[in-house]
């Protein structure tokens, strides 16, 4: 038995005090970690395993090696799905970020009455279910929809068409829907970021004679670097993994002009019953998303070091 009169080692007490916050932190993240492992990590690991087999979803698995992955590169239709997703990045990520930055620059520079109301309206596309969004936009871009009605009203009826049925314009039309959905999210994130930029920086810029444009590029844009990185990762991931809109309004058509990786994986698994090939498609998409996210964050760190220097 330990002697109660024996003094405690102060080093042990200090070590225990250092460990207690870590233990509490681990306890807090344990449920989320368990959920992540059960619903994401384990299924993804199984998908990686299945991707090396030919399997219809029932019956025995037949080892296929790397053939499911090489098929992605050799099959023009599967490869074009990634090409289409790359095009959508311009609509789902670049345009929303640019539009959101312009809106933030306007809202922070000009006194607008009812600003909260306008923020809510601009953010509204984020809270509307994607199924409803797709149905409405299918009507808007339809042959008798408002877009064509406006074109005919201004004398440009010759270019009116069923936009989602055009081999040329179907993919950009899907991209425009993504732009409309994404810019409100980016705007809200940027508005929150602007509020943390010290007012003294704006005052110093104005003392130096900076106008609105120079003030935006010298103060606002650098101050939103981290927010832009976060929005870029989320929106680019959304572009690469889009499924709902395409499934509801185009089904990959016309032809294969709007086929995307997630939709290809879906059709491989549930239409062609090539579950192994679908798993390979999903794994390849996950790896690409991971690499893109890491690349964006690495560029952000390099940019941060450059600005600090």
PDB file of N, CA and C in Angstrom, residues 59-152:
ATOM      1  N   UNK A  59     -23.969 -13.603 -56.108  1.00  0.00           N
ATOM      2  CA  UNK A  59     -23.146 -14.718 -56.534  1.00  0.00           C
ATOM      3  C   UNK A  59     -21.681 -14.501 -56.202  1.00  0.00           C
ATOM      4  N   UNK A  60     -20.826 -15.372 -56.715  1.00  0.00           N
ATOM      5  CA  UNK A  60     -19.407 -15.302 -56.369  1.00  0.00           C
ATOM      6  C   UNK A  60     -18.691 -14.158 -57.068  1.00  0.00           C
ATOM      7  N   UNK A  61     -17.587 -13.728 -56.461  1.00  0.00           N
ATOM      8  CA  UNK A  61     -16.733 -12.698 -57.041  1.00  0.00           C
ATOM      9  C   UNK A  61     -15.625 -13.369 -57.850  1.00  0.00           C
ATOM     10  N   UNK A  62     -15.346 -12.824 -59.023  1.00  0.00           N
ATOM     11  CA  UNK A  62     -14.283 -13.343 -59.876  1.00  0.00           C
ATOM     12  C   UNK A  62     -13.161 -12.315 -59.938  1.00  0.00           C
ATOM     13  N   UNK A  63     -11.972 -12.739 -59.556  1.00  0.00           N
ATOM     14  CA  UNK A  63     -10.858 -11.796 -59.514  1.00  0.00           C
ATOM     15  C   UNK A  63     -10.577 -11.242 -60.906  1.00  0.00           C
ATOM     16  N   UNK A  64     -10.432  -9.908 -60.981  1.00  0.00           N
ATOM     17  CA  UNK A  64     -10.218  -9.248 -62.268  1.00  0.00           C
ATOM     18  C   UNK A  64      -8.938  -8.426 -62.292  1.00  0.00           C
ATOM     19  N   UNK A  65      -8.225  -8.358 -61.186  1.00  0.00           N
ATOM     20  CA  UNK A  65      -7.005  -7.569 -61.154  1.00  0.00           C
ATOM     21  C   UNK A  65      -7.292  -6.092 -61.372  1.00  0.00           C
ATOM     22  N   UNK A  66      -6.485  -5.475 -62.228  1.00  0.00           N
ATOM     23  CA  UNK A  66      -6.623  -4.043 -62.487  1.00  0.00           C
ATOM     24  C   UNK A  66      -7.524  -3.749 -63.689  1.00  0.00           C
ATOM     25  N   UNK A  67      -8.193  -4.780 -64.222  1.00  0.00           N
ATOM     26  CA  UNK A  67      -8.951  -4.593 -65.465  1.00  0.00           C
ATOM     27  C   UNK A  67     -10.077  -3.570 -65.318  1.00  0.00           C
ATOM     28  N   UNK A  68     -10.707  -3.507 -64.146  1.00  0.00           N
ATOM     29  CA  UNK A  68     -11.778  -2.527 -63.952  1.00  0.00           C
ATOM     30  C   UNK A  68     -11.249  -1.097 -63.997  1.00  0.00           C
ATOM     31  N   UNK A  69     -10.011  -0.918 -63.570  1.00  0.00           N
ATOM     32  CA  UNK A  69      -9.402   0.416 -63.612  1.00  0.00           C
ATOM     33  C   UNK A  69      -8.901   0.757 -65.016  1.00  0.00           C
ATOM     34  N   UNK A  70      -8.313  -0.209 -65.677  1.00  0.00           N
ATOM     35  CA  UNK A  70      -7.844   0.056 -67.036  1.00  0.00           C
ATOM     36  C   UNK A  70      -9.021   0.317 -67.977  1.00  0.00           C
ATOM     37  N   UNK A  71     -10.171  -0.270 -67.663  1.00  0.00           N
ATOM     38  CA  UNK A  71     -11.363  -0.045 -68.482  1.00  0.00           C
ATOM     39  C   UNK A  71     -11.778   1.427 -68.453  1.00  0.00           C
ATOM     40  N   UNK A  72     -11.564   2.088 -67.315  1.00  0.00           N
ATOM     41  CA  UNK A  72     -11.926   3.506 -67.207  1.00  0.00           C
ATOM     42  C   UNK A  72     -11.122   4.334 -68.211  1.00  0.00           C
ATOM     43  N   UNK A  73      -9.850   4.006 -68.370  1.00  0.00           N
ATOM     44  CA  UNK A  73      -8.987   4.746 -69.287  1.00  0.00           C
ATOM     45  C   UNK A  73      -9.252   4.357 -70.733  1.00  0.00           C
ATOM     46  N   UNK A  74      -9.568   3.080 -70.958  1.00  0.00           N
ATOM     47  CA  UNK A  74      -9.721   2.590 -72.333  1.00  0.00           C
ATOM     48  C   UNK A  74     -11.112   2.820 -72.890  1.00  0.00           C
ATOM     49  N   UNK A  75     -12.107   2.964 -72.012  1.00  0.00           N
ATOM     50  CA  UNK A  75     -13.483   3.160 -72.465  1.00  0.00           C
ATOM     51  C   UNK A  75     -13.735   4.653 -72.664  1.00  0.00           C
ATOM     52  N   UNK A  76     -13.954   5.120 -73.891  1.00  0.00           N
ATOM     53  CA  UNK A  76     -14.136   6.564 -74.130  1.00  0.00           C
ATOM     54  C   UNK A  76     -15.308   7.157 -73.359  1.00  0.00           C
ATOM     55  N   UNK A  77     -16.385   6.395 -73.199  1.00  0.00           N
ATOM     56  CA  UNK A  77     -17.560   6.914 -72.502  1.00  0.00           C
ATOM     57  C   UNK A  77     -17.254   7.160 -71.026  1.00  0.00           C
ATOM     58  N   UNK A  78     -16.557   6.214 -70.385  1.00  0.00           N
ATOM     59  CA  UNK A  78     -16.207   6.390 -68.977  1.00  0.00           C
ATOM     60  C   UNK A  78     -15.199   7.520 -68.813  1.00  0.00           C
ATOM     61  N   UNK A  79     -14.248   7.599 -69.735  1.00  0.00           N
ATOM     62  CA  UNK A  79     -13.241   8.661 -69.644  1.00  0.00           C
ATOM     63  C   UNK A  79     -13.872  10.033 -69.877  1.00  0.00           C
ATOM     64  N   UNK A  80     -14.843  10.099 -70.785  1.00  0.00           N
ATOM     65  CA  UNK A  80     -15.489  11.384 -71.055  1.00  0.00           C
ATOM     66  C   UNK A  80     -16.279  11.882 -69.857  1.00  0.00           C
ATOM     67  N   UNK A  81     -16.709  10.967 -68.983  1.00  0.00           N
ATOM     68  CA  UNK A  81     -17.434  11.396 -67.787  1.00  0.00           C
ATOM     69  C   UNK A  81     -16.560  12.294 -66.914  1.00  0.00           C
ATOM     70  N   UNK A  82     -15.278  11.959 -66.797  1.00  0.00           N
ATOM     71  CA  UNK A  82     -14.369  12.793 -66.018  1.00  0.00           C
ATOM     72  C   UNK A  82     -14.088  14.101 -66.755  1.00  0.00           C
ATOM     73  N   UNK A  83     -14.046  14.062 -68.066  1.00  0.00           N
ATOM     74  CA  UNK A  83     -13.863  15.282 -68.851  1.00  0.00           C
ATOM     75  C   UNK A  83     -15.044  16.232 -68.644  1.00  0.00           C
ATOM     76  N   UNK A  84     -16.248  15.696 -68.661  1.00  0.00           N
ATOM     77  CA  UNK A  84     -17.441  16.517 -68.422  1.00  0.00           C
ATOM     78  C   UNK A  84     -17.411  17.116 -67.016  1.00  0.00           C
ATOM     79  N   UNK A  85     -16.984  16.323 -66.035  1.00  0.00           N
ATOM     80  CA  UNK A  85     -16.899  16.839 -64.665  1.00  0.00           C
ATOM     81  C   UNK A  85     -15.880  17.966 -64.577  1.00  0.00           C
ATOM     82  N   UNK A  86     -14.784  17.847 -65.321  1.00  0.00           N
ATOM     83  CA  UNK A  86     -13.795  18.917 -65.335  1.00  0.00           C
ATOM     84  C   UNK A  86     -14.356  20.207 -65.901  1.00  0.00           C
ATOM     85  N   UNK A  87     -15.210  20.096 -66.935  1.00  0.00           N
ATOM     86  CA  UNK A  87     -15.855  21.290 -67.488  1.00  0.00           C
ATOM     87  C   UNK A  87     -16.782  21.925 -66.458  1.00  0.00           C
ATOM     88  N   UNK A  88     -17.488  21.097 -65.705  1.00  0.00           N
ATOM     89  CA  UNK A  88     -18.441  21.619 -64.728  1.00  0.00           C
ATOM     90  C   UNK A  88     -17.761  22.383 -63.589  1.00  0.00           C
ATOM     91  N   UNK A  89     -16.460  22.156 -63.391  1.00  0.00           N
ATOM     92  CA  UNK A  89     -15.749  22.895 -62.349  1.00  0.00           C
ATOM     93  C   UNK A  89     -15.848  24.397 -62.617  1.00  0.00           C
ATOM     94  N   UNK A  90     -15.788  24.791 -63.883  1.00  0.00           N
ATOM     95  CA  UNK A  90     -15.896  26.211 -64.217  1.00  0.00           C
ATOM     96  C   UNK A  90     -17.238  26.773 -63.784  1.00  0.00           C
ATOM     97  N   UNK A  91     -18.298  25.959 -63.877  1.00  0.00           N
ATOM     98  CA  UNK A  91     -19.642  26.423 -63.536  1.00  0.00           C
ATOM     99  C   UNK A  91     -19.948  26.258 -62.054  1.00  0.00           C
ATOM    100  N   UNK A  92     -19.513  25.171 -61.462  1.00  0.00           N
ATOM    101  CA  UNK A  92     -19.847  24.879 -60.069  1.00  0.00           C
ATOM    102  C   UNK A  92     -18.916  25.573 -59.083  1.00  0.00           C
ATOM    103  N   UNK A  93     -17.692  25.914 -59.506  1.00  0.00           N
ATOM    104  CA  UNK A  93     -16.709  26.474 -58.581  1.00  0.00           C
ATOM    105  C   UNK A  93     -16.262  27.877 -58.980  1.00  0.00           C
ATOM    106  N   UNK A  94     -15.746  28.028 -60.196  1.00  0.00           N
ATOM    107  CA  UNK A  94     -15.165  29.315 -60.601  1.00  0.00           C
ATOM    108  C   UNK A  94     -16.220  30.411 -60.655  1.00  0.00           C
ATOM    109  N   UNK A  95     -17.306  30.185 -61.386  1.00  0.00           N
ATOM    110  CA  UNK A  95     -18.342  31.215 -61.509  1.00  0.00           C
ATOM    111  C   UNK A  95     -18.994  31.565 -60.171  1.00  0.00           C
ATOM    112  N   UNK A  96     -19.381  30.581 -59.329  1.00  0.00           N
ATOM    113  CA  UNK A  96     -19.947  30.951 -58.026  1.00  0.00           C
ATOM    114  C   UNK A  96     -19.001  31.781 -57.159  1.00  0.00           C
ATOM    115  N   UNK A  97     -17.708  31.447 -57.181  1.00  0.00           N
ATOM    116  CA  UNK A  97     -16.746  32.207 -56.387  1.00  0.00           C
ATOM    117  C   UNK A  97     -16.630  33.634 -56.904  1.00  0.00           C
ATOM    118  N   UNK A  98     -16.549  33.800 -58.233  1.00  0.00           N
ATOM    119  CA  UNK A  98     -16.436  35.138 -58.819  1.00  0.00           C
ATOM    120  C   UNK A  98     -17.684  35.957 -58.531  1.00  0.00           C
ATOM    121  N   UNK A  99     -18.861  35.365 -58.741  1.00  0.00           N
ATOM    122  CA  UNK A  99     -20.119  36.084 -58.485  1.00  0.00           C
ATOM    123  C   UNK A  99     -20.241  36.449 -57.016  1.00  0.00           C
ATOM    124  N   UNK A 100     -19.893  35.510 -56.133  1.00  0.00           N
ATOM    125  CA  UNK A 100     -19.996  35.773 -54.697  1.00  0.00           C
ATOM    126  C   UNK A 100     -19.046  36.891 -54.272  1.00  0.00           C
ATOM    127  N   UNK A 101     -17.829  36.905 -54.818  1.00  0.00           N
ATOM    128  CA  UNK A 101     -16.886  37.975 -54.489  1.00  0.00           C
ATOM    129  C   UNK A 101     -17.407  39.334 -54.955  1.00  0.00           C
ATOM    130  N   UNK A 102     -18.019  39.375 -56.132  1.00  0.00           N
ATOM    131  CA  UNK A 102     -18.591  40.630 -56.623  1.00  0.00           C
ATOM    132  C   UNK A 102     -19.733  41.093 -55.730  1.00  0.00           C
ATOM    133  N   UNK A 103     -20.585  40.163 -55.305  1.00  0.00           N
ATOM    134  CA  UNK A 103     -21.697  40.523 -54.425  1.00  0.00           C
ATOM    135  C   UNK A 103     -21.195  41.018 -53.071  1.00  0.00           C
ATOM    136  N   UNK A 104     -20.177  40.346 -52.542  1.00  0.00           N
ATOM    137  CA  UNK A 104     -19.623  40.761 -51.249  1.00  0.00           C
ATOM    138  C   UNK A 104     -18.986  42.138 -51.364  1.00  0.00           C
ATOM    139  N   UNK A 105     -18.257  42.370 -52.458  1.00  0.00           N
ATOM    140  CA  UNK A 105     -17.647  43.687 -52.656  1.00  0.00           C
ATOM    141  C   UNK A 105     -18.710  44.774 -52.719  1.00  0.00           C
ATOM    142  N   UNK A 106     -19.829  44.480 -53.366  1.00  0.00           N
ATOM    143  CA  UNK A 106     -20.909  45.458 -53.468  1.00  0.00           C
ATOM    144  C   UNK A 106     -21.587  45.680 -52.123  1.00  0.00           C
ATOM    145  N   UNK A 107     -21.872  44.591 -51.418  1.00  0.00           N
ATOM    146  CA  UNK A 107     -22.609  44.699 -50.163  1.00  0.00           C
ATOM    147  C   UNK A 107     -21.795  45.359 -49.058  1.00  0.00           C
ATOM    148  N   UNK A 108     -20.488  45.193 -49.114  1.00  0.00           N
ATOM    149  CA  UNK A 108     -19.652  45.799 -48.066  1.00  0.00           C
ATOM    150  C   UNK A 108     -19.254  47.224 -48.404  1.00  0.00           C
ATOM    151  N   UNK A 109     -19.458  47.624 -49.634  1.00  0.00           N
ATOM    152  CA  UNK A 109     -19.043  48.971 -50.038  1.00  0.00           C
ATOM    153  C   UNK A 109     -20.226  49.933 -50.076  1.00  0.00           C
ATOM    154  N   UNK A 110     -21.402  49.402 -50.421  1.00  0.00           N
ATOM    155  CA  UNK A 110     -22.581  50.240 -50.584  1.00  0.00           C
ATOM    156  C   UNK A 110     -23.570  49.926 -49.483  1.00  0.00           C
ATOM    157  N   UNK A 111     -24.120  50.954 -48.865  1.00  0.00           N
ATOM    158  CA  UNK A 111     -25.138  50.777 -47.823  1.00  0.00           C
ATOM    159  C   UNK A 111     -26.448  50.351 -48.484  1.00  0.00           C
ATOM    160  N   UNK A 112     -26.909  49.145 -48.190  1.00  0.00           N
ATOM    161  CA  UNK A 112     -28.117  48.597 -48.789  1.00  0.00           C
ATOM    162  C   UNK A 112     -29.145  48.357 -47.688  1.00  0.00           C
ATOM    163  N   UNK A 113     -30.314  48.934 -47.857  1.00  0.00           N
ATOM    164  CA  UNK A 113     -31.379  48.710 -46.887  1.00  0.00           C
ATOM    165  C   UNK A 113     -31.928  47.292 -47.042  1.00  0.00           C
ATOM    166  N   UNK A 114     -32.211  46.658 -45.904  1.00  0.00           N
ATOM    167  CA  UNK A 114     -32.726  45.296 -45.943  1.00  0.00           C
ATOM    168  C   UNK A 114     -31.702  44.290 -46.394  1.00  0.00           C
ATOM    169  N   UNK A 115     -30.430  44.489 -45.977  1.00  0.00           N
ATOM    170  CA  UNK A 115     -29.345  43.613 -46.433  1.00  0.00           C
ATOM    171  C   UNK A 115     -29.584  42.166 -46.023  1.00  0.00           C
ATOM    172  N   UNK A 116     -30.113  41.965 -44.818  1.00  0.00           N
ATOM    173  CA  UNK A 116     -30.367  40.604 -44.343  1.00  0.00           C
ATOM    174  C   UNK A 116     -31.362  39.893 -45.245  1.00  0.00           C
ATOM    175  N   UNK A 117     -32.372  40.629 -45.707  1.00  0.00           N
ATOM    176  CA  UNK A 117     -33.369  40.041 -46.611  1.00  0.00           C
ATOM    177  C   UNK A 117     -32.708  39.587 -47.916  1.00  0.00           C
ATOM    178  N   UNK A 118     -31.850  40.431 -48.474  1.00  0.00           N
ATOM    179  CA  UNK A 118     -31.190  40.086 -49.724  1.00  0.00           C
ATOM    180  C   UNK A 118     -30.235  38.907 -49.534  1.00  0.00           C
ATOM    181  N   UNK A 119     -29.563  38.862 -48.394  1.00  0.00           N
ATOM    182  CA  UNK A 119     -28.694  37.711 -48.122  1.00  0.00           C
ATOM    183  C   UNK A 119     -29.506  36.427 -48.104  1.00  0.00           C
ATOM    184  N   UNK A 120     -30.677  36.482 -47.454  1.00  0.00           N
ATOM    185  CA  UNK A 120     -31.528  35.302 -47.364  1.00  0.00           C
ATOM    186  C   UNK A 120     -31.996  34.854 -48.736  1.00  0.00           C
ATOM    187  N   UNK A 121     -32.416  35.804 -49.571  1.00  0.00           N
ATOM    188  CA  UNK A 121     -32.886  35.466 -50.918  1.00  0.00           C
ATOM    189  C   UNK A 121     -31.763  34.845 -51.740  1.00  0.00           C
ATOM    190  N   UNK A 122     -30.565  35.418 -51.651  1.00  0.00           N
ATOM    191  CA  UNK A 122     -29.440  34.907 -52.435  1.00  0.00           C
ATOM    192  C   UNK A 122     -28.986  33.535 -51.948  1.00  0.00           C
ATOM    193  N   UNK A 123     -29.189  33.257 -50.648  1.00  0.00           N
ATOM    194  CA  UNK A 123     -28.790  31.960 -50.092  1.00  0.00           C
ATOM    195  C   UNK A 123     -29.862  30.898 -50.311  1.00  0.00           C
ATOM    196  N   UNK A 124     -31.052  31.313 -50.716  1.00  0.00           N
ATOM    197  CA  UNK A 124     -32.194  30.399 -50.823  1.00  0.00           C
ATOM    198  C   UNK A 124     -31.920  29.156 -51.656  1.00  0.00           C
ATOM    199  N   UNK A 125     -31.197  29.248 -52.790  1.00  0.00           N
ATOM    200  CA  UNK A 125     -30.952  28.015 -53.564  1.00  0.00           C
ATOM    201  C   UNK A 125     -30.287  26.902 -52.772  1.00  0.00           C
ATOM    202  N   UNK A 126     -29.557  27.248 -51.720  1.00  0.00           N
ATOM    203  CA  UNK A 126     -28.875  26.228 -50.928  1.00  0.00           C
ATOM    204  C   UNK A 126     -29.835  25.395 -50.091  1.00  0.00           C
ATOM    205  N   UNK A 127     -30.982  25.945 -49.736  1.00  0.00           N
ATOM    206  CA  UNK A 127     -31.889  25.240 -48.828  1.00  0.00           C
ATOM    207  C   UNK A 127     -33.052  24.593 -49.563  1.00  0.00           C
ATOM    208  N   UNK A 128     -33.168  24.817 -50.871  1.00  0.00           N
ATOM    209  CA  UNK A 128     -34.219  24.172 -51.656  1.00  0.00           C
ATOM    210  C   UNK A 128     -33.746  22.774 -52.037  1.00  0.00           C
ATOM    211  N   UNK A 129     -34.571  21.747 -51.861  1.00  0.00           N
ATOM    212  CA  UNK A 129     -34.158  20.388 -52.244  1.00  0.00           C
ATOM    213  C   UNK A 129     -33.752  20.326 -53.715  1.00  0.00           C
ATOM    214  N   UNK A 130     -32.692  19.574 -53.995  1.00  0.00           N
ATOM    215  CA  UNK A 130     -32.180  19.497 -55.360  1.00  0.00           C
ATOM    216  C   UNK A 130     -33.196  18.913 -56.340  1.00  0.00           C
ATOM    217  N   UNK A 131     -34.070  18.059 -55.844  1.00  0.00           N
ATOM    218  CA  UNK A 131     -35.098  17.498 -56.729  1.00  0.00           C
ATOM    219  C   UNK A 131     -36.006  18.611 -57.237  1.00  0.00           C
ATOM    220  N   UNK A 132     -36.428  19.492 -56.326  1.00  0.00           N
ATOM    221  CA  UNK A 132     -37.277  20.612 -56.722  1.00  0.00           C
ATOM    222  C   UNK A 132     -36.524  21.564 -57.646  1.00  0.00           C
ATOM    223  N   UNK A 133     -35.246  21.812 -57.335  1.00  0.00           N
ATOM    224  CA  UNK A 133     -34.425  22.679 -58.182  1.00  0.00           C
ATOM    225  C   UNK A 133     -34.344  22.115 -59.595  1.00  0.00           C
ATOM    226  N   UNK A 134     -34.091  20.826 -59.710  1.00  0.00           N
ATOM    227  CA  UNK A 134     -33.947  20.203 -61.030  1.00  0.00           C
ATOM    228  C   UNK A 134     -35.250  20.269 -61.820  1.00  0.00           C
ATOM    229  N   UNK A 135     -36.372  20.022 -61.153  1.00  0.00           N
ATOM    230  CA  UNK A 135     -37.660  20.050 -61.848  1.00  0.00           C
ATOM    231  C   UNK A 135     -37.966  21.456 -62.360  1.00  0.00           C
ATOM    232  N   UNK A 136     -37.715  22.459 -61.528  1.00  0.00           N
ATOM    233  CA  UNK A 136     -37.999  23.836 -61.933  1.00  0.00           C
ATOM    234  C   UNK A 136     -37.105  24.253 -63.093  1.00  0.00           C
ATOM    235  N   UNK A 137     -35.820  23.930 -62.993  1.00  0.00           N
ATOM    236  CA  UNK A 137     -34.898  24.321 -64.066  1.00  0.00           C
ATOM    237  C   UNK A 137     -35.165  23.552 -65.351  1.00  0.00           C
ATOM    238  N   UNK A 138     -35.675  22.344 -65.239  1.00  0.00           N
ATOM    239  CA  UNK A 138     -36.052  21.604 -66.445  1.00  0.00           C
ATOM    240  C   UNK A 138     -37.151  22.349 -67.191  1.00  0.00           C
ATOM    241  N   UNK A 139     -38.075  22.950 -66.437  1.00  0.00           N
ATOM    242  CA  UNK A 139     -39.121  23.761 -67.059  1.00  0.00           C
ATOM    243  C   UNK A 139     -38.558  25.078 -67.584  1.00  0.00           C
ATOM    244  N   UNK A 140     -37.683  25.730 -66.795  1.00  0.00           N
ATOM    245  CA  UNK A 140     -37.116  27.022 -67.195  1.00  0.00           C
ATOM    246  C   UNK A 140     -36.348  26.896 -68.502  1.00  0.00           C
ATOM    247  N   UNK A 141     -35.596  25.808 -68.655  1.00  0.00           N
ATOM    248  CA  UNK A 141     -34.766  25.625 -69.843  1.00  0.00           C
ATOM    249  C   UNK A 141     -35.459  24.829 -70.938  1.00  0.00           C
ATOM    250  N   UNK A 142     -36.727  24.493 -70.737  1.00  0.00           N
ATOM    251  CA  UNK A 142     -37.470  23.733 -71.726  1.00  0.00           C
ATOM    252  C   UNK A 142     -37.800  24.562 -72.959  1.00  0.00           C
ATOM    253  N   UNK A 143     -38.302  23.899 -73.978  1.00  0.00           N
ATOM    254  CA  UNK A 143     -38.582  24.575 -75.245  1.00  0.00           C
ATOM    255  C   UNK A 143     -39.619  25.681 -75.093  1.00  0.00           C
ATOM    256  N   UNK A 144     -40.583  25.498 -74.183  1.00  0.00           N
ATOM    257  CA  UNK A 144     -41.605  26.517 -73.945  1.00  0.00           C
ATOM    258  C   UNK A 144     -41.389  27.235 -72.620  1.00  0.00           C
ATOM    259  N   UNK A 145     -40.179  27.174 -72.108  1.00  0.00           N
ATOM    260  CA  UNK A 145     -39.879  27.779 -70.813  1.00  0.00           C
ATOM    261  C   UNK A 145     -39.584  29.264 -70.900  1.00  0.00           C
ATOM    262  N   UNK A 146     -39.360  29.889 -69.741  1.00  0.00           N
ATOM    263  CA  UNK A 146     -39.121  31.336 -69.684  1.00  0.00           C
ATOM    264  C   UNK A 146     -37.891  31.803 -70.467  1.00  0.00           C
ATOM    265  N   UNK A 147     -36.834  31.003 -70.493  1.00  0.00           N
ATOM    266  CA  UNK A 147     -35.624  31.429 -71.209  1.00  0.00           C
ATOM    267  C   UNK A 147     -35.925  31.643 -72.682  1.00  0.00           C
ATOM    268  N   UNK A 148     -36.583  30.681 -73.299  1.00  0.00           N
ATOM    269  CA  UNK A 148     -36.925  30.825 -74.713  1.00  0.00           C
ATOM    270  C   UNK A 148     -37.973  31.910 -74.927  1.00  0.00           C
ATOM    271  N   UNK A 149     -38.877  32.079 -73.961  1.00  0.00           N
ATOM    272  CA  UNK A 149     -39.885  33.136 -74.085  1.00  0.00           C
ATOM    273  C   UNK A 149     -39.222  34.510 -74.096  1.00  0.00           C
ATOM    274  N   UNK A 150     -38.213  34.699 -73.257  1.00  0.00           N
ATOM    275  CA  UNK A 150     -37.482  35.974 -73.233  1.00  0.00           C
ATOM    276  C   UNK A 150     -36.724  36.184 -74.533  1.00  0.00           C
ATOM    277  N   UNK A 151     -36.087  35.127 -75.031  1.00  0.00           N
ATOM    278  CA  UNK A 151     -35.349  35.244 -76.293  1.00  0.00           C
ATOM    279  C   UNK A 151     -36.277  35.628 -77.441  1.00  0.00           C
ATOM    280  N   UNK A 152     -37.453  35.037 -77.481  1.00  0.00           N
ATOM    281  CA  UNK A 152     -38.394  35.380 -78.540  1.00  0.00           C
ATOM    282  C   UNK A 152     -38.905  36.803 -78.380  1.00  0.00           C
TER     283      UNK A 152
END
